[in-house]
Coordinates of C-alpha atoms in Angstrom, one line a residue:
M9 CA -90.0 4.5 29.1
K10 CA -86.8 6.4 28.3
I11 CA -85.2 5.5 31.6
T12 CA -85.9 1.8 30.9
R13 CA -84.3 1.9 27.5
F14 CA -81.3 3.7 28.9
F15 CA -80.7 1.0 31.4
L16 CA -81.2 -1.7 28.8
L17 CA -78.6 -0.1 26.5
T18 CA -76.3 0.2 29.5
L19 CA -76.8 -3.4 30.3
V20 CA -76.0 -4.5 26.7
F21 CA -72.8 -2.4 26.5
S22 CA -71.8 -3.7 29.9
V23 CA -72.2 -7.3 28.8
L24 CA -70.5 -6.8 25.4
F25 CA -67.7 -4.4 26.3
G26 CA -67.6 -4.3 30.1
G27 CA -64.4 -6.4 30.3
V28 CA -62.5 -4.1 28.0
A29 CA -63.8 -1.0 29.9
A30 CA -62.7 -2.5 33.1
G31 CA -59.1 -2.9 31.7
Q32 CA -59.3 -6.6 31.1
T33 CA -57.7 -8.2 27.9
S34 CA -59.8 -9.6 25.3
P35 CA -59.0 -13.3 24.4
S36 CA -58.1 -12.1 20.8
T37 CA -55.5 -9.6 22.1
R38 CA -53.8 -11.7 24.8
P39 CA -50.2 -12.7 23.9
S40 CA -49.8 -16.3 22.9
P41 CA -47.6 -18.6 24.9
G42 CA -44.9 -18.3 22.2
E43 CA -45.0 -14.5 22.4
R44 CA -44.7 -14.5 26.1
L45 CA -41.7 -16.9 25.9
F46 CA -40.2 -14.7 23.1
T47 CA -40.5 -11.6 25.3
Q48 CA -39.1 -13.3 28.3
G49 CA -36.3 -14.8 26.4
G50 CA -35.3 -11.5 24.9
D51 CA -35.3 -9.8 28.3
A52 CA -33.1 -12.6 29.6
M53 CA -30.7 -12.2 26.7
Y54 CA -30.3 -8.5 27.2
K55 CA -29.7 -9.0 30.9
G56 CA -26.8 -11.3 30.1
D57 CA -28.6 -14.5 31.1
F58 CA -27.7 -16.3 27.8
A59 CA -28.5 -19.8 29.1
G60 CA -31.9 -18.7 30.3
A61 CA -32.5 -16.9 27.0
V62 CA -31.7 -20.0 25.0
R63 CA -34.0 -22.1 27.1
L64 CA -36.9 -19.7 26.8
L65 CA -36.4 -18.9 23.1
E66 CA -36.1 -22.6 22.2
Q67 CA -39.5 -23.0 23.9
A68 CA -40.9 -20.1 21.9
V69 CA -39.7 -21.6 18.6
A70 CA -41.2 -24.9 19.6
A71 CA -44.5 -23.2 20.4
D72 CA -44.6 -21.5 16.9
E73 CA -42.1 -22.6 14.3
S74 CA -43.6 -20.3 11.7
K75 CA -42.2 -17.2 13.6
T76 CA -38.9 -16.2 11.9
S77 CA -38.4 -13.5 14.5
Y78 CA -38.3 -16.2 17.3
K79 CA -35.6 -18.1 15.4
L80 CA -33.6 -15.0 14.7
A81 CA -33.6 -14.1 18.4
L82 CA -32.7 -17.7 19.3
A83 CA -29.7 -17.5 16.9
R84 CA -28.5 -14.3 18.6
A85 CA -28.8 -16.0 22.0
Y86 CA -26.8 -19.0 20.7
Q87 CA -24.1 -16.6 19.5
Y88 CA -24.0 -14.7 22.7
G89 CA -24.0 -17.9 24.6
N90 CA -21.0 -19.3 22.7
Q91 CA -22.9 -21.9 20.7
P92 CA -21.8 -20.9 17.2
E93 CA -22.6 -24.2 15.5
K94 CA -26.2 -24.0 16.7
A95 CA -26.5 -20.4 15.6
R96 CA -25.2 -21.1 12.1
A97 CA -27.5 -24.1 11.6
L98 CA -30.5 -22.0 12.6
L99 CA -29.5 -19.0 10.5
K100 CA -29.0 -21.3 7.5
N101 CA -32.5 -22.7 8.1
I102 CA -33.9 -19.2 8.1
L103 CA -32.1 -18.3 4.8
K104 CA -33.2 -21.5 3.2
A105 CA -36.9 -20.6 3.9
N106 CA -36.4 -16.9 3.3
P107 CA -33.5 -16.2 0.8
D108 CA -34.1 -12.4 1.2
H109 CA -33.7 -12.3 5.0
V110 CA -30.9 -9.8 5.2
E111 CA -30.7 -9.8 9.0
A112 CA -30.2 -13.6 9.1
G113 CA -27.6 -13.3 6.4
Q114 CA -25.7 -10.6 8.2
L115 CA -25.7 -12.6 11.5
L116 CA -24.5 -15.7 9.6
A117 CA -21.7 -13.6 7.9
D118 CA -20.7 -12.3 11.4
A119 CA -20.3 -15.9 12.5
Y120 CA -18.2 -16.8 9.5
T121 CA -16.1 -13.7 10.0
A122 CA -15.3 -14.7 13.5
D123 CA -13.9 -18.0 12.2
E124 CA -12.3 -16.3 9.2
Q125 CA -14.3 -18.4 6.8
W126 CA -14.1 -15.6 4.2
K127 CA -15.4 -17.6 1.2
S128 CA -18.6 -18.4 3.2
V129 CA -19.0 -14.7 4.1
V130 CA -19.0 -13.7 0.4
E131 CA -21.3 -16.6 -0.6
V132 CA -23.9 -15.5 2.0
L133 CA -23.8 -11.7 1.5
Q134 CA -23.4 -11.3 -2.3
P135 CA -26.9 -12.5 -3.1
L136 CA -28.4 -10.2 -0.4
L137 CA -27.0 -7.1 -2.1
K138 CA -30.0 -6.9 -4.3
F139 CA -32.2 -6.6 -1.2
R140 CA -30.1 -4.1 0.8
H141 CA -27.2 -1.7 0.2
D142 CA -26.0 -0.6 3.6
Y143 CA -22.6 0.0 5.2
P144 CA -22.4 -3.3 7.1
M145 CA -22.9 -5.3 3.9
Y146 CA -20.2 -3.6 2.0
H147 CA -17.8 -3.5 5.0
R148 CA -18.1 -7.3 5.5
L149 CA -17.8 -8.0 1.8
A150 CA -14.7 -5.8 1.5
Q151 CA -13.1 -7.5 4.5
A152 CA -13.7 -11.0 3.2
S153 CA -12.7 -10.2 -0.4
Y154 CA -9.5 -8.6 0.7
A155 CA -8.7 -11.7 2.8
L156 CA -9.4 -13.9 -0.2
G157 CA -7.0 -11.9 -2.4
S158 CA -9.9 -10.6 -4.6
I159 CA -8.3 -7.1 -4.6
D160 CA -10.4 -5.5 -7.3
A161 CA -13.6 -6.6 -5.6
A162 CA -12.3 -5.5 -2.2
R163 CA -11.4 -2.1 -3.5
E164 CA -14.9 -1.6 -4.9
Y165 CA -16.6 -2.8 -1.7
Y166 CA -14.4 -0.5 0.4
E167 CA -15.2 2.5 -1.8
Q168 CA -18.9 1.8 -1.4
A169 CA -18.6 1.3 2.3
I170 CA -16.8 4.7 2.6
K171 CA -19.5 6.4 0.6
L172 CA -22.1 5.2 3.1
N173 CA -19.8 5.7 6.2
P174 CA -17.1 8.3 5.3
R175 CA -15.9 8.4 8.9
S176 CA -14.8 4.8 9.1
A177 CA -11.1 5.1 9.8
I178 CA -10.4 1.4 9.3
D179 CA -12.0 1.3 5.9
H180 CA -9.9 4.2 4.7
Y181 CA -6.8 2.5 6.1
H182 CA -7.5 -0.8 4.3
L183 CA -8.4 1.0 1.1
G184 CA -5.1 2.7 1.3
N185 CA -3.4 -0.7 1.6
I186 CA -5.1 -1.8 -1.5
Q187 CA -4.2 1.3 -3.4
L188 CA -0.6 1.1 -2.2
S189 CA -0.3 -2.5 -3.4
G190 CA -1.8 -1.4 -6.8
N191 CA 0.8 1.4 -7.2
L192 CA -1.9 4.0 -6.8
F193 CA 0.4 6.1 -4.6
A194 CA -1.4 9.4 -4.6
L195 CA -4.7 7.8 -3.7
A196 CA -3.0 5.6 -1.0
A197 CA -1.5 8.7 0.6
E198 CA -4.9 10.4 0.7
S199 CA -6.5 7.4 2.2
Y200 CA -3.8 7.1 4.9
R201 CA -4.1 10.8 5.7
T202 CA -7.9 10.4 6.1
A203 CA -7.4 7.3 8.3
L204 CA -4.9 9.3 10.4
A205 CA -7.2 12.2 10.8
L206 CA -10.0 9.8 11.9
G207 CA -8.0 8.3 14.7
I208 CA -5.7 5.5 13.4
D209 CA -2.3 6.7 14.5
T210 CA 0.2 3.8 14.4
P211 CA 3.8 3.3 13.5
V212 CA 2.8 1.0 10.6
L213 CA 0.5 3.6 9.2
H214 CA 3.3 6.2 9.2
Y215 CA 5.6 3.6 7.5
K216 CA 3.1 3.0 4.8
M217 CA 2.6 6.7 4.3
A218 CA 6.4 7.0 3.9
T219 CA 6.3 4.3 1.2
A220 CA 3.5 6.1 -0.6
Y221 CA 5.3 9.5 -0.5
F222 CA 8.6 7.9 -1.5
N223 CA 7.0 6.5 -4.7
L224 CA 5.5 9.9 -5.3
R225 CA 9.1 11.2 -5.2
N226 CA 8.2 13.4 -2.3
Y227 CA 11.4 12.7 -0.4
F228 CA 12.0 15.9 1.6
G229 CA 9.5 18.2 0.0
D230 CA 10.2 21.9 0.2
V231 CA 12.9 22.2 2.9
T232 CA 12.4 25.1 5.2
V233 CA 14.3 26.5 8.2
A234 CA 12.8 25.8 11.7
A235 CA 13.8 27.2 15.0
V236 CA 13.9 24.4 17.6
K237 CA 15.5 25.1 20.9
G238 CA 17.6 22.1 22.0
G239 CA 16.8 20.3 18.7
R240 CA 19.0 17.6 17.2
P241 CA 19.4 16.5 13.6
D242 CA 17.6 13.4 12.3
S243 CA 14.7 13.7 14.8
I244 CA 11.1 14.7 14.9
A245 CA 10.1 18.0 16.4
G246 CA 6.3 18.4 16.3
D247 CA 5.2 18.3 12.6
M248 CA 8.8 18.7 11.3
Y249 CA 11.7 16.5 10.6
L250 CA 15.0 18.1 11.5
I251 CA 17.5 17.3 8.8
E252 CA 20.6 19.2 9.7
P253 CA 21.7 22.3 11.5
V254 CA 21.9 25.6 9.6
P255 CA 25.6 26.5 9.6
G256 CA 26.4 29.4 11.9
S257 CA 22.8 29.6 13.4
K258 CA 22.1 28.3 16.8
D259 CA 18.9 26.2 17.2
Q260 CA 18.1 26.6 13.5
F261 CA 17.6 23.5 11.4
H262 CA 16.8 22.7 7.8
A263 CA 13.5 20.8 8.2
A264 CA 11.0 18.7 6.2
A265 CA 7.3 18.9 6.6
A266 CA 4.9 16.1 7.7
Q267 CA 3.7 15.2 4.3
T268 CA 7.0 13.9 3.1
A269 CA 8.6 10.4 3.1
I270 CA 11.4 11.2 5.5
Y271 CA 9.1 12.7 8.1
Q272 CA 6.7 9.8 8.0
L273 CA 9.5 7.2 8.2
A274 CA 11.2 9.0 11.1
R275 CA 7.8 9.4 12.8
A276 CA 7.2 5.6 12.5
V277 CA 10.5 4.9 14.2
A278 CA 10.0 7.5 16.9
D279 CA 6.5 6.0 17.6
G280 CA 8.0 2.5 18.2
L281 CA 8.6 0.9 14.8
E282 CA 11.8 -1.2 15.1
P283 CA 14.5 0.2 12.9
R284 CA 15.0 -3.0 11.0
A285 CA 17.2 -3.3 8.0
D286 CA 14.4 -2.7 5.6
I287 CA 13.3 0.5 7.4
R288 CA 16.8 1.8 7.3
F289 CA 17.2 0.8 3.7
L290 CA 14.1 2.9 2.8
K291 CA 15.7 5.8 4.7
A292 CA 18.9 5.5 2.8
N293 CA 17.0 5.4 -0.5
I294 CA 15.1 8.6 0.5
Y295 CA 18.4 10.4 1.0
L296 CA 19.8 8.9 -2.2
N297 CA 16.9 10.0 -4.3
A298 CA 16.9 13.4 -2.7
G299 CA 20.5 13.9 -3.9
R300 CA 21.9 13.8 -0.4
Y301 CA 24.6 11.4 -1.4
E302 CA 27.1 11.6 1.5
P303 CA 24.7 10.5 4.3
A304 CA 23.1 8.0 1.9
F305 CA 26.5 6.4 1.2
A306 CA 27.2 6.2 4.9
M307 CA 23.9 4.6 5.6
F308 CA 24.3 2.0 2.8
K309 CA 27.8 1.2 4.1
Q310 CA 26.5 0.6 7.6
L311 CA 23.7 -1.5 6.4
E312 CA 25.7 -3.9 4.2
P313 CA 26.4 -6.6 6.8
E314 CA 22.7 -6.7 7.9
M315 CA 21.0 -7.0 4.5
P316 CA 19.1 -10.3 3.9
E317 CA 20.5 -12.4 1.0
A318 CA 17.3 -12.0 -0.9
D319 CA 17.5 -8.2 -0.8
K320 CA 21.3 -7.9 -1.6
P321 CA 21.0 -7.5 -5.4
L322 CA 18.8 -4.4 -5.1
F323 CA 20.8 -3.2 -2.1
Y324 CA 24.1 -3.3 -4.0
Y325 CA 22.5 -1.6 -7.0
Y326 CA 21.4 1.4 -4.9
Y327 CA 24.6 1.4 -2.8
A328 CA 26.4 1.7 -6.2
Q329 CA 24.3 4.8 -7.1
A330 CA 25.3 6.4 -3.8
A331 CA 29.0 5.7 -4.5
F332 CA 28.6 7.3 -7.9
G333 CA 27.0 10.4 -6.2
V334 CA 30.0 10.9 -3.9
G335 CA 32.4 10.5 -6.8
R336 CA 33.7 7.0 -5.9
F337 CA 33.6 5.8 -9.5
E338 CA 35.7 2.6 -9.1
E339 CA 33.6 1.7 -6.1
Y340 CA 30.5 2.4 -8.0
L341 CA 31.4 -0.1 -10.7
A342 CA 32.6 -2.7 -8.1
L343 CA 29.3 -2.5 -6.2
L344 CA 27.3 -2.7 -9.5
D345 CA 29.3 -5.8 -10.4
R346 CA 28.1 -7.3 -7.1
A347 CA 24.5 -6.6 -8.0
I348 CA 25.0 -8.1 -11.5
E349 CA 26.7 -11.2 -10.0
L350 CA 23.8 -11.8 -7.7
N351 CA 21.0 -11.1 -10.2
P352 CA 22.4 -10.9 -13.8
Q353 CA 19.0 -10.9 -15.4
A354 CA 17.9 -7.7 -13.6
Y355 CA 21.1 -5.7 -13.7
Q356 CA 23.4 -7.0 -16.5
A357 CA 22.0 -4.4 -18.9
S358 CA 23.0 -1.6 -16.5
R359 CA 26.7 -2.2 -16.9
V360 CA 27.0 -0.4 -20.3
E361 CA 25.2 2.7 -18.9
A362 CA 27.5 2.6 -15.8
Y363 CA 30.6 2.7 -18.0
L364 CA 29.2 5.6 -20.0
K365 CA 28.3 7.5 -16.8
V366 CA 31.8 7.1 -15.5
A367 CA 33.3 8.0 -18.8
D368 CA 31.2 11.1 -19.0
Q369 CA 32.4 12.2 -15.5
Y370 CA 36.1 11.8 -16.6
N371 CA 35.4 13.6 -19.8
Q372 CA 33.9 16.6 -17.9
A373 CA 37.0 16.5 -15.6
G374 CA 39.3 16.7 -18.7
D375 CA 40.8 13.3 -18.2
L376 CA 40.8 12.1 -21.8
A377 CA 42.7 8.9 -21.1
K378 CA 40.1 7.6 -18.6
Y379 CA 37.3 8.8 -20.8
I380 CA 38.6 6.6 -23.6
H381 CA 39.3 3.7 -21.1
Y382 CA 35.7 3.5 -20.0
L383 CA 34.3 4.0 -23.5
R384 CA 36.3 1.0 -24.6
A385 CA 34.9 -0.9 -21.6
A386 CA 31.4 0.0 -22.8
V387 CA 32.2 -1.1 -26.3
A388 CA 33.6 -4.4 -25.0
E389 CA 30.3 -5.0 -23.1
S390 CA 28.1 -4.1 -26.1
P391 CA 30.3 -4.6 -29.3
R392 CA 27.5 -4.3 -31.8
N393 CA 26.3 -0.9 -30.6
A394 CA 27.0 1.6 -33.4
S395 CA 26.5 4.6 -31.2
L396 CA 29.2 3.5 -28.8
H397 CA 31.7 3.0 -31.7
L398 CA 30.9 6.4 -32.9
Q399 CA 31.4 8.0 -29.5
L400 CA 34.7 6.1 -29.0
G401 CA 35.9 7.2 -32.5
D402 CA 35.2 10.8 -31.7
A403 CA 37.1 10.4 -28.4
F404 CA 40.1 9.0 -30.3
E405 CA 40.0 11.9 -32.7
Q406 CA 39.9 14.3 -29.7
A407 CA 43.1 12.6 -28.5
A408 CA 44.7 13.0 -31.9
R409 CA 44.6 9.3 -32.5
H410 CA 43.1 9.5 -36.0
G411 CA 43.9 6.0 -37.1
D412 CA 42.0 4.5 -34.1
A413 CA 39.2 7.0 -34.7
V414 CA 38.9 5.8 -38.4
I415 CA 38.6 2.2 -37.3
Q416 CA 35.7 3.1 -34.9
W417 CA 34.0 5.2 -37.6
R418 CA 34.2 2.3 -40.1
M419 CA 32.8 -0.1 -37.5
T420 CA 30.0 2.4 -37.0
L421 CA 29.0 2.3 -40.7
D422 CA 29.5 -1.5 -40.8
L423 CA 26.9 -1.9 -38.1
E424 CA 24.6 0.8 -39.4
P425 CA 25.2 1.5 -43.1
D426 CA 22.4 4.1 -43.2
H427 CA 23.6 6.0 -40.2
P428 CA 22.3 9.6 -40.1
R429 CA 25.9 10.9 -40.1
R430 CA 27.0 8.5 -42.9
L431 CA 28.3 11.1 -45.3
E432 CA 30.0 13.1 -42.5
L433 CA 31.8 9.9 -41.3
L434 CA 32.8 9.0 -44.9
N435 CA 34.4 12.4 -45.3
R436 CA 36.2 12.2 -42.0
I437 CA 37.5 8.8 -42.8
A438 CA 38.8 10.0 -46.2
T439 CA 40.4 13.1 -44.7
P440 CA 43.9 12.7 -43.3
P441 CA 44.6 14.3 -39.9
T442 CA 45.6 17.9 -40.1
T443 CA 47.9 17.8 -37.1
A444 CA 50.3 15.2 -35.8
P445 CA 49.8 13.7 -32.4
S446 CA 51.5 15.6 -29.7
S447 CA 54.1 14.0 -27.4
S448 CA 51.6 14.3 -24.5
A449 CA 48.9 12.3 -26.3
P450 CA 47.7 9.3 -24.3
A451 CA 49.2 6.0 -25.3
R452 CA 47.2 3.2 -27.0

C-alpha cells in the first residue's frame, strides 16, 4: 500500500511540476515578444548596430506601448543612430506621461545641449530637481544658465555640481570665469588653481589667473633670488619668472613665484598665447603697478602704435602714470591730456590731481617757481576750490609775494566763510609782511 501511494504522489508531482524540473519554462515565466525584441534591440545597440537596434526596439514599443523602458531604449538608439528629432519627440512623449521621469529628462536635455538650445535645457531640467539632486543635473543646468547669461543661477549650479563632484576640472574652471566676471578675484584665483591641479593647463587659463592676481594687486609677490644657469630675464624657468639679473652675480636672478600676475602672464605667452596688444598692455600695467616705472614706460611707448582706438583713452591714462613715475612730468601731463581728449567724461576730473602731483614734485625739489606755476594751473582748472586757493596763497607767501598770498587767502574765505582756519587767515591777511621780497624772488 505504501509503495502504491509513493508512486501516485510521484505521478502527481511529475504531472504538475515535471516541466519545471526538467528545465522547461513555464508559460507564465516565458519572455513576451516585446521583451525578446527589447533584449535583442539593446544587444544590437551596444554592438553598434544602431539601424538594427532602432528596427527591433520600434517593434518592441509597438508590441507593448505601456513599457516606458522600451521607449527610453528606443530614444537612445535614435540618438546613437543620428535621428535626434525622433529621439526628442519620443522623450517628450515619455515626460508628458511621466513628468517625474528623470532619465528621460536628462536624455532630452543632452539632445538640447548638443544643439545649444539652452533655454530648453533649463525648462526640462529645472522641474526635475525636486526628484533628483545629482551631479549631471547641476552640471547641465550650470552650463545652460551660463550660456543664457543667467550668471547668478549658473554660479549656484556650478557650486552645487562641485560639491557633488569636486574633481570636475571644467566646473572649477567655469566657476572661476563667473567669479572673475563678478570681481570675486580671490575666489576666481582659487577656482583656477584647482582647475589647473585637476588637469586643465591652457594658455587662456594662465592668462585668466594673471588677471585675477593683477586685480588682487599680487603683481610680483615676494621677489626672491634664483640661481638659473643660462637663464635670461623676462622668461619662465620652472615655477619662477626671471625678472632681471642680480648685479655682479652670474646666473643669479631676481624672480617672481608662480602665484603672481607676472608669472602667469609670462607662462600664458610661453605656452602659446599670442602676445597681442592687450596681453602686452596687461604686462605693462603689472610693471607699472609694481613700481617698476622704467620698463613699464618703455613697454607703453612701444605699444602706442598698436593700441585699438577703443582702448586708447585708458592706455594713455596709464602711459601717463608711467611717465610720471620716471620723472617726465611734462610728458605725463601731455599724455593725460590725450586721455582726457579721447574720453573727457572719464578723465577730465583727473587733471586737477595731475597738476597737484606735479606741483608737489617741484616743491619737494625746491623749485618754487614751478610749484606756483602748477598750483595756478590747478586753480584755473577748478577755480571754486577753496583748498587750492589756500595752498596757492601759502606758496605765494613762501615766495615772499605777500600781496598775491592775501588775494588767495581772501578768495579762500569768500568761497568758504566758515573755513576751519578762518581766524588764522584773517590774522595773516591783516598782518603786513615782515620782510621785503628778495631780488631773487620769482617774478609774477
